[in-house]
Amino acid sequence: VNFPSPYKVEGGGNSQLPESMGDFLLTPEVARAAHRILSRSQKPGYLYLQSNCADVAMFMRDLCQKEGFQVAESFEGRKFGLEDWLPANDSAVPETERDKRVAAKMRSTRWTQPSGFGWLAQSPLPLHGRTETEVHQALVTKRPVYRTLLQPA
């Protein structure tokens, strides 16, 4: 699930965005269907989630973990190590009004910025396998991308 449009935060934002998490692209039904399909696969199957919105990334990973996914600790025969996990970035400065609202919400609810185990610092995909949005976000604008690779538990 690559860079889904976030849902509206506190009634603000684009009128085309989903009204709430319940109208979001990734629903429990979609996560269950992905789990069912990947569980039946002969080869290891993975669900790759990435977003430039910390709250969206955390919501997607939490939802998928509730539906039976776990963090993948290896990919394509390579085990992930400490250097692969996203380091904490307490110096990130909110740039947009939405970023500021989300940062305030995260502080008030004790959410943390996605970092550490399960949050990939780099894409596990080769450069030619990355989306235009990811390349622009990570390589051109140098803004954070929150990624996690999951597999059925």
mmCIF file of C-alpha atoms in Angstrom:
data_model
loop_
_atom_site.group_PDB
_atom_site.id
_atom_site.type_symbol
_atom_site.label_atom_id
_atom_site.label_comp_id
_atom_site.label_asym_id
_atom_site.label_seq_id
_atom_site.Cartn_x
_atom_site.Cartn_y
_atom_site.Cartn_z
ATOM 1 C CA VAL A 1 0.000 0.000 0.000
ATOM 2 C CA ASN A 2 1.940 2.980 -1.299
ATOM 3 C CA PHE A 3 1.247 6.519 -0.127
ATOM 4 C CA PRO A 4 -2.512 6.312 0.383
ATOM 5 C CA SER A 5 -4.296 9.642 0.690
ATOM 6 C CA PRO A 6 -4.661 10.457 4.382
ATOM 7 C CA TYR A 7 -8.042 10.921 5.975
ATOM 8 C CA LYS A 8 -9.167 14.385 7.067
ATOM 9 C CA VAL A 9 -7.732 15.637 10.330
ATOM 10 C CA GLU A 10 -10.200 17.606 12.456
ATOM 11 C CA GLY A 11 -12.401 18.560 9.497
ATOM 12 C CA GLY A 12 -9.582 20.222 7.586
ATOM 13 C CA GLY A 13 -7.920 19.430 4.326
ATOM 14 C CA ASN A 14 -9.001 18.444 0.866
ATOM 15 C CA SER A 15 -12.720 17.771 0.446
ATOM 16 C CA GLN A 16 -11.875 14.651 -1.598
ATOM 17 C CA LEU A 17 -10.120 12.958 1.323
ATOM 18 C CA PRO A 18 -11.885 10.250 3.315
ATOM 19 C CA GLU A 19 -13.822 11.598 6.297
ATOM 20 C CA SER A 20 -12.365 9.139 8.797
ATOM 21 C CA MET A 21 -10.176 6.083 9.226
ATOM 22 C CA GLY A 22 -13.252 3.960 8.511
ATOM 23 C CA ASP A 23 -13.383 5.296 4.948
ATOM 24 C CA PHE A 24 -9.659 4.855 4.459
ATOM 25 C CA LEU A 25 -8.092 2.828 1.639
ATOM 26 C CA LEU A 26 -6.795 0.140 4.008
ATOM 27 C CA THR A 27 -9.691 -1.350 5.958
ATOM 28 C CA PRO A 28 -9.801 -4.429 8.205
ATOM 29 C CA GLU A 29 -11.479 -6.317 5.336
ATOM 30 C CA VAL A 30 -8.654 -5.455 2.921
ATOM 31 C CA ALA A 31 -6.013 -6.402 5.518
ATOM 32 C CA ARG A 32 -7.771 -9.740 6.187
ATOM 33 C CA ALA A 33 -7.989 -10.477 2.451
ATOM 34 C CA ALA A 34 -4.276 -9.696 2.011
ATOM 35 C CA HIS A 35 -3.441 -11.937 4.971
ATOM 36 C CA ARG A 36 -5.543 -14.782 3.580
ATOM 37 C CA ILE A 37 -3.921 -14.541 0.127
ATOM 38 C CA LEU A 38 -0.358 -14.211 1.423
ATOM 39 C CA SER A 39 -0.837 -17.054 3.929
ATOM 40 C CA ARG A 40 -1.751 -19.435 1.100
ATOM 41 C CA SER A 41 1.267 -18.532 -1.015
ATOM 42 C CA GLN A 42 3.875 -21.239 -1.672
ATOM 43 C CA LYS A 43 6.654 -18.654 -1.297
ATOM 44 C CA PRO A 44 6.872 -16.146 1.545
ATOM 45 C CA GLY A 45 4.451 -13.307 0.875
ATOM 46 C CA TYR A 46 4.899 -9.754 2.096
ATOM 47 C CA LEU A 47 2.746 -6.689 2.579
ATOM 48 C CA TYR A 48 4.733 -3.486 2.039
ATOM 49 C CA LEU A 49 3.294 -0.316 3.551
ATOM 50 C CA GLN A 50 4.705 3.155 3.095
ATOM 51 C CA SER A 51 3.502 6.680 3.647
ATOM 52 C CA ASN A 52 4.875 10.165 4.043
ATOM 53 C CA CYS A 53 2.387 10.713 6.906
ATOM 54 C CA ALA A 54 3.534 9.261 10.230
ATOM 55 C CA ASP A 55 0.002 8.843 11.582
ATOM 56 C CA VAL A 56 -1.160 7.078 8.414
ATOM 57 C CA ALA A 57 1.826 4.710 8.476
ATOM 58 C CA MET A 58 1.255 3.874 12.150
ATOM 59 C CA PHE A 59 -2.469 3.348 11.572
ATOM 60 C CA MET A 60 -1.806 0.961 8.662
ATOM 61 C CA ARG A 61 0.780 -1.091 10.561
ATOM 62 C CA ASP A 62 -1.367 -1.302 13.709
ATOM 63 C CA LEU A 63 -4.381 -2.393 11.663
ATOM 64 C CA CYS A 64 -2.410 -5.077 9.817
ATOM 65 C CA GLN A 65 -0.880 -6.401 13.029
ATOM 66 C CA LYS A 66 -4.383 -6.731 14.497
ATOM 67 C CA GLU A 67 -5.300 -8.785 11.411
ATOM 68 C CA GLY A 68 -2.456 -11.278 11.892
ATOM 69 C CA PHE A 69 0.600 -9.700 10.266
ATOM 70 C CA GLN A 70 3.991 -9.367 11.910
ATOM 71 C CA VAL A 71 7.099 -7.361 11.057
ATOM 72 C CA ALA A 72 9.258 -9.172 8.501
ATOM 73 C CA GLU A 73 12.760 -9.583 9.861
ATOM 74 C CA SER A 74 14.257 -10.524 6.494
ATOM 75 C CA PHE A 75 13.581 -10.051 2.796
ATOM 76 C CA GLU A 76 14.963 -11.831 -0.267
ATOM 77 C CA GLY A 77 17.263 -13.905 1.955
ATOM 78 C CA ARG A 78 18.739 -10.877 3.753
ATOM 79 C CA LYS A 79 18.141 -10.473 7.488
ATOM 80 C CA PHE A 80 17.466 -6.899 8.610
ATOM 81 C CA GLY A 81 19.848 -5.475 11.212
ATOM 82 C CA LEU A 82 19.960 -2.374 13.396
ATOM 83 C CA GLU A 83 21.287 -0.304 10.495
ATOM 84 C CA ASP A 84 18.108 -1.052 8.517
ATOM 85 C CA TRP A 85 15.663 0.395 11.045
ATOM 86 C CA LEU A 86 14.607 4.048 10.903
ATOM 87 C CA PRO A 87 16.396 6.055 13.608
ATOM 88 C CA ALA A 88 14.411 8.360 15.876
ATOM 89 C CA ASN A 89 14.268 11.882 14.489
ATOM 90 C CA ASP A 90 13.254 14.220 17.277
ATOM 91 C CA SER A 91 14.512 17.199 15.281
ATOM 92 C CA ALA A 92 11.903 16.858 12.527
ATOM 93 C CA VAL A 93 10.194 20.209 12.054
ATOM 94 C CA PRO A 94 6.543 20.173 10.954
ATOM 95 C CA GLU A 95 6.354 21.982 7.602
ATOM 96 C CA THR A 96 2.686 22.160 6.665
ATOM 97 C CA GLU A 97 -0.414 23.031 8.658
ATOM 98 C CA ARG A 98 -1.440 19.359 8.494
ATOM 99 C CA ASP A 99 2.014 18.342 9.798
ATOM 100 C CA LYS A 100 1.572 20.775 12.697
ATOM 101 C CA ARG A 101 -1.912 19.433 13.554
ATOM 102 C CA VAL A 102 -0.691 15.837 13.391
ATOM 103 C CA ALA A 103 2.381 16.644 15.515
ATOM 104 C CA ALA A 104 0.141 18.278 18.130
ATOM 105 C CA LYS A 105 -2.189 15.256 18.106
ATOM 106 C CA MET A 106 0.768 12.886 18.458
ATOM 107 C CA ARG A 107 2.068 14.853 21.454
ATOM 108 C CA SER A 108 -1.357 14.984 23.113
ATOM 109 C CA THR A 109 -2.007 11.243 22.696
ATOM 110 C CA ARG A 110 1.579 10.176 23.387
ATOM 111 C CA TRP A 111 2.014 8.782 19.894
ATOM 112 C CA THR A 112 5.599 8.562 18.833
ATOM 113 C CA GLN A 113 7.251 9.132 15.509
ATOM 114 C CA PRO A 114 7.646 5.807 13.677
ATOM 115 C CA SER A 115 11.201 4.615 14.351
ATOM 116 C CA GLY A 116 13.122 1.587 15.472
ATOM 117 C CA PHE A 117 12.230 -2.060 14.979
ATOM 118 C CA GLY A 118 9.977 -2.630 12.006
ATOM 119 C CA TRP A 119 10.329 0.821 10.432
ATOM 120 C CA LEU A 120 12.666 0.598 7.457
ATOM 121 C CA ALA A 121 15.116 3.456 6.837
ATOM 122 C CA GLN A 122 15.358 2.571 3.135
ATOM 123 C CA SER A 123 13.126 0.828 0.648
ATOM 124 C CA PRO A 124 13.856 -2.888 0.289
ATOM 125 C CA LEU A 125 12.947 -2.542 -3.401
ATOM 126 C CA PRO A 126 15.490 -1.742 -6.121
ATOM 127 C CA LEU A 127 15.415 1.846 -7.411
ATOM 128 C CA HIS A 128 13.604 0.820 -10.616
ATOM 129 C CA GLY A 129 10.895 -0.811 -8.475
ATOM 130 C CA ARG A 130 10.033 2.339 -6.539
ATOM 131 C CA THR A 131 7.048 4.547 -7.230
ATOM 132 C CA GLU A 132 7.334 8.095 -8.536
ATOM 133 C CA THR A 133 5.885 9.349 -5.256
ATOM 134 C CA GLU A 134 8.527 7.537 -3.204
ATOM 135 C CA VAL A 135 11.383 8.775 -5.373
ATOM 136 C CA HIS A 136 10.096 12.355 -5.195
ATOM 137 C CA GLN A 137 9.423 12.216 -1.455
ATOM 138 C CA ALA A 138 12.625 10.478 -0.366
ATOM 139 C CA LEU A 139 15.180 11.529 -2.956
ATOM 140 C CA VAL A 140 14.015 14.894 -4.306
ATOM 141 C CA THR A 141 12.350 16.663 -1.365
ATOM 142 C CA LYS A 142 14.275 14.628 1.255
ATOM 143 C CA ARG A 143 11.170 14.360 3.452
ATOM 144 C CA PRO A 144 10.663 11.245 5.589
ATOM 145 C CA VAL A 145 9.034 8.111 4.252
ATOM 146 C CA TYR A 146 7.698 5.663 6.831
ATOM 147 C CA ARG A 147 8.003 2.078 5.587
ATOM 148 C CA THR A 148 7.295 -1.298 7.052
ATOM 149 C CA LEU A 149 7.408 -4.764 5.560
ATOM 150 C CA LEU A 150 4.985 -7.276 7.054
ATOM 151 C CA GLN A 151 4.276 -10.965 6.611
ATOM 152 C CA PRO A 152 1.569 -13.285 7.893
ATOM 153 C CA ALA A 153 2.292 -14.432 11.462
#
